[in-house]
Tab-separated table of C-alpha atoms in Angstrom:
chain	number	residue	atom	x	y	z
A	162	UNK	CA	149.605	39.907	109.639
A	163	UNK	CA	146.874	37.550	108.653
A	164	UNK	CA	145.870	40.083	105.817
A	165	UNK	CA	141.749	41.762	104.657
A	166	UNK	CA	139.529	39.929	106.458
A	167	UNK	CA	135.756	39.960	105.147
A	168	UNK	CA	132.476	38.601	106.846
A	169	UNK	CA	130.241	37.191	105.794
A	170	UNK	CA	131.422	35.803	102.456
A	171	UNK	CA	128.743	34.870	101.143
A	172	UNK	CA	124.994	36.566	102.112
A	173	UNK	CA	121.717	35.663	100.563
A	174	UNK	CA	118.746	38.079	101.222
A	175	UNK	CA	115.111	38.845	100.107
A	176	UNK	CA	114.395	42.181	98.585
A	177	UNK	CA	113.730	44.483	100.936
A	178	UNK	CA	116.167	43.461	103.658
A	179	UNK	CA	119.070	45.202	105.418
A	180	UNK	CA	122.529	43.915	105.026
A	181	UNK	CA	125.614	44.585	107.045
A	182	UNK	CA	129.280	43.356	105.981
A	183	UNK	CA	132.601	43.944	107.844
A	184	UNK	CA	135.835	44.580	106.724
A	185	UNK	CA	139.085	44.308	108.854
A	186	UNK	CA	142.194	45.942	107.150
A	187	UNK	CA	145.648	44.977	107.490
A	188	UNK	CA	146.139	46.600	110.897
A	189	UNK	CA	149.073	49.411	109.877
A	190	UNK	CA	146.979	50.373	107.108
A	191	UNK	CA	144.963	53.529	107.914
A	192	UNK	CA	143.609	53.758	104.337
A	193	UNK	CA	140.505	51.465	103.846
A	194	UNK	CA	138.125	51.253	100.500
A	195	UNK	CA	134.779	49.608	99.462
A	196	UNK	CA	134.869	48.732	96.060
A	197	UNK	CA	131.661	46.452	94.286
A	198	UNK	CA	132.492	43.867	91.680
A	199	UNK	CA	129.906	42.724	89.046
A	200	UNK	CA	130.108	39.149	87.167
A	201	UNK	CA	132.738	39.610	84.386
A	202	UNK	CA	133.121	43.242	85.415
A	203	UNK	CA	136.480	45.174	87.394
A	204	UNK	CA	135.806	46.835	90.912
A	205	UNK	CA	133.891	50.100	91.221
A	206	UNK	CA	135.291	52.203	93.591
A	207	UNK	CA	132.603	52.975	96.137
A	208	UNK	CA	133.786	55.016	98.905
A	209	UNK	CA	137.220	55.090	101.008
A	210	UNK	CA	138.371	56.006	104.488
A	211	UNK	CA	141.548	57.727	106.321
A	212	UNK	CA	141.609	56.478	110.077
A	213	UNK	CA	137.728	57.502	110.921
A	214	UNK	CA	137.365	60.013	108.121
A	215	UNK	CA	135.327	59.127	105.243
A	216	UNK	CA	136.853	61.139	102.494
A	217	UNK	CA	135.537	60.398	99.400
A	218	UNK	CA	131.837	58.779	98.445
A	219	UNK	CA	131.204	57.133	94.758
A	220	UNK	CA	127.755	58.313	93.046
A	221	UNK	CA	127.326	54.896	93.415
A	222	UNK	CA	126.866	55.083	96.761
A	223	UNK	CA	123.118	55.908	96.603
A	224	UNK	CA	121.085	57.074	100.081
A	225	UNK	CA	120.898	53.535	100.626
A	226	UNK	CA	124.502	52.823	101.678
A	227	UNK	CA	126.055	54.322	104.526
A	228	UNK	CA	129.765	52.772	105.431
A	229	UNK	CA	131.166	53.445	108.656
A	230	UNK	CA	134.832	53.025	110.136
A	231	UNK	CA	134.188	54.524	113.845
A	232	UNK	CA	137.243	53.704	115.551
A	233	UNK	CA	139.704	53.798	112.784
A	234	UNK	CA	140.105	49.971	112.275
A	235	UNK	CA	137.310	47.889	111.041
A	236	UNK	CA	134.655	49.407	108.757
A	237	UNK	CA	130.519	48.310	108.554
A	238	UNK	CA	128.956	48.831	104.687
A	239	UNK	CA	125.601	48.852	105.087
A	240	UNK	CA	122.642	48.293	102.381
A	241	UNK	CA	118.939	49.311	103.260
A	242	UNK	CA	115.930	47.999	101.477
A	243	UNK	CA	118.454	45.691	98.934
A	244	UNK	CA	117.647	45.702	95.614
A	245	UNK	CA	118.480	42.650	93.232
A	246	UNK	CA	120.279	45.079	91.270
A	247	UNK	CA	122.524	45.258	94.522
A	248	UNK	CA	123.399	41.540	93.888
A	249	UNK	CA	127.225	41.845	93.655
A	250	UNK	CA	130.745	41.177	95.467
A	251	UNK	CA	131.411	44.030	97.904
A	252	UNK	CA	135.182	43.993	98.140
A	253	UNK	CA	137.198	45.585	100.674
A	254	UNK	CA	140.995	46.600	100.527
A	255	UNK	CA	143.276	48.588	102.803
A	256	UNK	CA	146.640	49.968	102.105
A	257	UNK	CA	149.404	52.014	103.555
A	258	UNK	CA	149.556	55.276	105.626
A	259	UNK	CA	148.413	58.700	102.615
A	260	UNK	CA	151.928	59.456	101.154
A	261	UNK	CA	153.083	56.047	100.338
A	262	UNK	CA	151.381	55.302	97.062
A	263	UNK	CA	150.944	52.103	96.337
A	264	UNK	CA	148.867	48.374	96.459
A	265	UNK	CA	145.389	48.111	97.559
A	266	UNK	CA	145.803	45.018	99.217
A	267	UNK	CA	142.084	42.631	98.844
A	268	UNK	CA	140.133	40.646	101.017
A	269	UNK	CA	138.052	37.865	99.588
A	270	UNK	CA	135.064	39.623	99.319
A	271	UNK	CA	131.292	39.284	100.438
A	272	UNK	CA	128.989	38.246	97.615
A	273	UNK	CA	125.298	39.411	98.354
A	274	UNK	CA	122.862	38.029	96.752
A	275	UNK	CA	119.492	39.739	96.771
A	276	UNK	CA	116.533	37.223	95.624
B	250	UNK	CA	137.955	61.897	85.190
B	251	UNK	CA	140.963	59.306	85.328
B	252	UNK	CA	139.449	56.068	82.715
B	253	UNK	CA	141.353	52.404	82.450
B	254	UNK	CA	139.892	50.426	79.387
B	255	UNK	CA	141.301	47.090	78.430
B	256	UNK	CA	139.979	45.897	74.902
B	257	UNK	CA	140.005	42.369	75.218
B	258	UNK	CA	137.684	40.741	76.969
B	259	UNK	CA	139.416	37.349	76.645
B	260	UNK	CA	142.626	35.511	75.870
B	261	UNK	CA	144.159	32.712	75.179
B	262	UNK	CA	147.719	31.448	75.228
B	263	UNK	CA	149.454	27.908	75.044
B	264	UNK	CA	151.741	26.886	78.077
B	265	UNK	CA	154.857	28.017	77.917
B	266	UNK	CA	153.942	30.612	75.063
B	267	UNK	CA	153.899	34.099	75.788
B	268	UNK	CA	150.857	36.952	75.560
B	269	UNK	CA	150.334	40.292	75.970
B	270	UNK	CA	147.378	41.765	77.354
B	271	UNK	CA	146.357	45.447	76.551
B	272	UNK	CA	145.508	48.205	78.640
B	273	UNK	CA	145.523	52.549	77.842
B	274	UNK	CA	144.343	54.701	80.202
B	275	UNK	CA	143.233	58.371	80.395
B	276	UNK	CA	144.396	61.266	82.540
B	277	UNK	CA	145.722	64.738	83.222
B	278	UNK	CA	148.056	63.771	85.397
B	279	UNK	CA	151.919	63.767	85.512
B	280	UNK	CA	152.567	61.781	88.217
B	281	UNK	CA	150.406	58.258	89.109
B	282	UNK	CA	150.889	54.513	89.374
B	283	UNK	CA	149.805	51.831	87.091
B	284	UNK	CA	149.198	48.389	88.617
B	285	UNK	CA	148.235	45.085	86.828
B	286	UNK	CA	146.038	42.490	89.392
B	287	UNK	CA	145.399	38.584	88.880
B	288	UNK	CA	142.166	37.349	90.542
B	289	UNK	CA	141.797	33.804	90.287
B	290	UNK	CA	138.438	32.068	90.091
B	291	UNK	CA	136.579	32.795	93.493
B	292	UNK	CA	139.923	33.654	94.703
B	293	UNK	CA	140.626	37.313	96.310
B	294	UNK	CA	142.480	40.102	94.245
B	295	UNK	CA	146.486	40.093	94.082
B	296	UNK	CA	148.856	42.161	92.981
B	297	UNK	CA	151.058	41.253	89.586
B	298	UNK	CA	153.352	44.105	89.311
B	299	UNK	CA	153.057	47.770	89.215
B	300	UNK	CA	154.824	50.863	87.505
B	301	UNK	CA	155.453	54.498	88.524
B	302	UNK	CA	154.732	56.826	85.755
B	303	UNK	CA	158.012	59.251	86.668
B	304	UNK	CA	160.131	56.038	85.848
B	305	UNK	CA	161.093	55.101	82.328
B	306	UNK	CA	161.754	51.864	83.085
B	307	UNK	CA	159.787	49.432	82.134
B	308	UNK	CA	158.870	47.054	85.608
B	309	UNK	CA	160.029	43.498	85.932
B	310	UNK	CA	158.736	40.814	88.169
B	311	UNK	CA	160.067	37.107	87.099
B	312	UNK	CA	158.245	36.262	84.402
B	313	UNK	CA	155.675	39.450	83.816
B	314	UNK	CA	156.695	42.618	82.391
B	315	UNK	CA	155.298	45.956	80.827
B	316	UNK	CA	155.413	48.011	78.124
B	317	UNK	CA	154.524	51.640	79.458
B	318	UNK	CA	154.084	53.846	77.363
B	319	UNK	CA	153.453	57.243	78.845
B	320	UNK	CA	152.980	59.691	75.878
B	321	UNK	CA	150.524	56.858	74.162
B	322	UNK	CA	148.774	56.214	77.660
B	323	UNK	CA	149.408	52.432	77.219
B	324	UNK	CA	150.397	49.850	79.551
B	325	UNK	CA	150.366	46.699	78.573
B	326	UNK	CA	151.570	43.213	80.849
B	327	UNK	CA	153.347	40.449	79.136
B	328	UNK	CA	153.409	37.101	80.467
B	329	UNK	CA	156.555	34.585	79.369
B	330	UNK	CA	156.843	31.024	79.628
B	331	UNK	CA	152.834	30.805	80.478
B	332	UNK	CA	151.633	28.739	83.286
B	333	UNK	CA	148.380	26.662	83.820
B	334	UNK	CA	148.417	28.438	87.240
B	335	UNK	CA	148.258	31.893	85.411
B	336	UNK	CA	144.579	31.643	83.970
B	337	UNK	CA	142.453	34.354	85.678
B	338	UNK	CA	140.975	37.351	85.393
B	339	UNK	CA	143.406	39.969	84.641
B	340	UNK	CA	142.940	43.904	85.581
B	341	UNK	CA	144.568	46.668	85.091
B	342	UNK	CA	144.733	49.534	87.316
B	343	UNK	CA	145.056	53.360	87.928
B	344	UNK	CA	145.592	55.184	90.913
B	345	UNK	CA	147.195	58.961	91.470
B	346	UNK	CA	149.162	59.677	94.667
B	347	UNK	CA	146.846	57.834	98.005
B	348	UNK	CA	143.456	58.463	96.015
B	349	UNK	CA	141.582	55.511	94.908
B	350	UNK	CA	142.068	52.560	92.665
B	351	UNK	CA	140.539	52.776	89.187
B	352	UNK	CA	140.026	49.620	87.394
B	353	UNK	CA	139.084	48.034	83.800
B	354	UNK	CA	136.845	45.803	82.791
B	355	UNK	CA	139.365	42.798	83.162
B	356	UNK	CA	140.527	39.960	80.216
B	357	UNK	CA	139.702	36.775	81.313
B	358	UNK	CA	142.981	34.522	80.256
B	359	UNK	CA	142.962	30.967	79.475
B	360	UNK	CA	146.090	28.785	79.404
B	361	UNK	CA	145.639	26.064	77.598
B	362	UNK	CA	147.969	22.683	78.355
């Protein structure tokens, strides 16, 4: 179990431009989540996946995000046309099978920085 | 809508002292989890302890404990015995049944030698 594993961690951009990050869970996990982190802030919950299924999206998650987890195991978030106000950490976290409440465990994050 | 607010934006604390760090929540809810999470500078997200709302016992893990209190819709952490290697950022966390993770804003402790 090496644990969340995040790419790229660190992305610099120019407005405009389309970024892609991955995110590969803890492989028993089923549950995975997108969460963005702000300087001094806590994680904002953007959107989260069972298996394949994409079950709940954050109204943060404007037309300009689309995540994707097509075979159940690693997941794609997306940006379109970043924004500077999309400068952030994208954090991803994965946890154990829907009944078993309990940790999200973190990867390291990708910090996007839109100039 | 489920709400975590922690008041204090930063702390402070002598090694080897002891602190508290505040957290109350909001929620409807009966049943749900309360987690507290240490992220070190540039360092990924990690769990301190957490705390199940149906048990009245207050959660233990070495040297960091809580206070819950479920009718006030507190839950504060308490760290003994401070550490240098215990400054970080310091959030607390809500999450009912499998649903997503709500955070606060995060206190930003400093242990001072």
């Amino acid at each position: 179990d090496t644990g969340v594993s995040q790419n790229p961690r660190h992305k610099i951009t120019k407005r405009g431009q389309n970024v892609t990050f991955r995110c590969d869970p803890i492989s028993e996990h089923n549950r995975l989540y997108w969460y963005r982190q702000t300087l001094g802030q806590g994680p904002e919950f953007l959107t989260y996946f069972q298996n394949e299924a994409q079950l709940e999206k954050s109204r943060l998650l404007s037309d300009r995000f689309s995540a994707e987890r097509p075979k159940g195991s690693f997941s794609t978030l997306e940006i379109q046309r970043t924004e500077q106000g999309d400068s952030a950490m994208y954090l991803c976290a994965s946890s154990l099978p829907a009944g078993v409440a309990g940790e999200l465990f973190f990867g390291e994050g990708s910090r996007l920085t839109v100039l | 809508a489920q709400t975590v607010t922690q008041s204090q934006p930063e702390m402070s604390v002598q090694e080897a002292e002891t602190v508290t760090l505040s957290c109350t929540y909001d929620t409807s809810e009966s049943d749900y989890y309360l987690f507290w999470y240490k992220q070190p500078p540039s360092r990924q997200m990690i769990l301190v302890i957490r705390q199940e709302a149906y048990k009245q016992q207050n959660a233990t893990e070495n040297r960091f404990s809580v206070n819950f209190q479920k009718a006030a819709k507190s839950f504060s952490l308490k760290i003994s015995d401070s550490q240098l290697g215990d400054a970080a950022m310091y959030f607390c966390a809500y999450r009912r049944g499998d649903n997503d993770m709500r955070f606060g804003a995060g206190t930003r402790l400093t242990v001072k030698p």
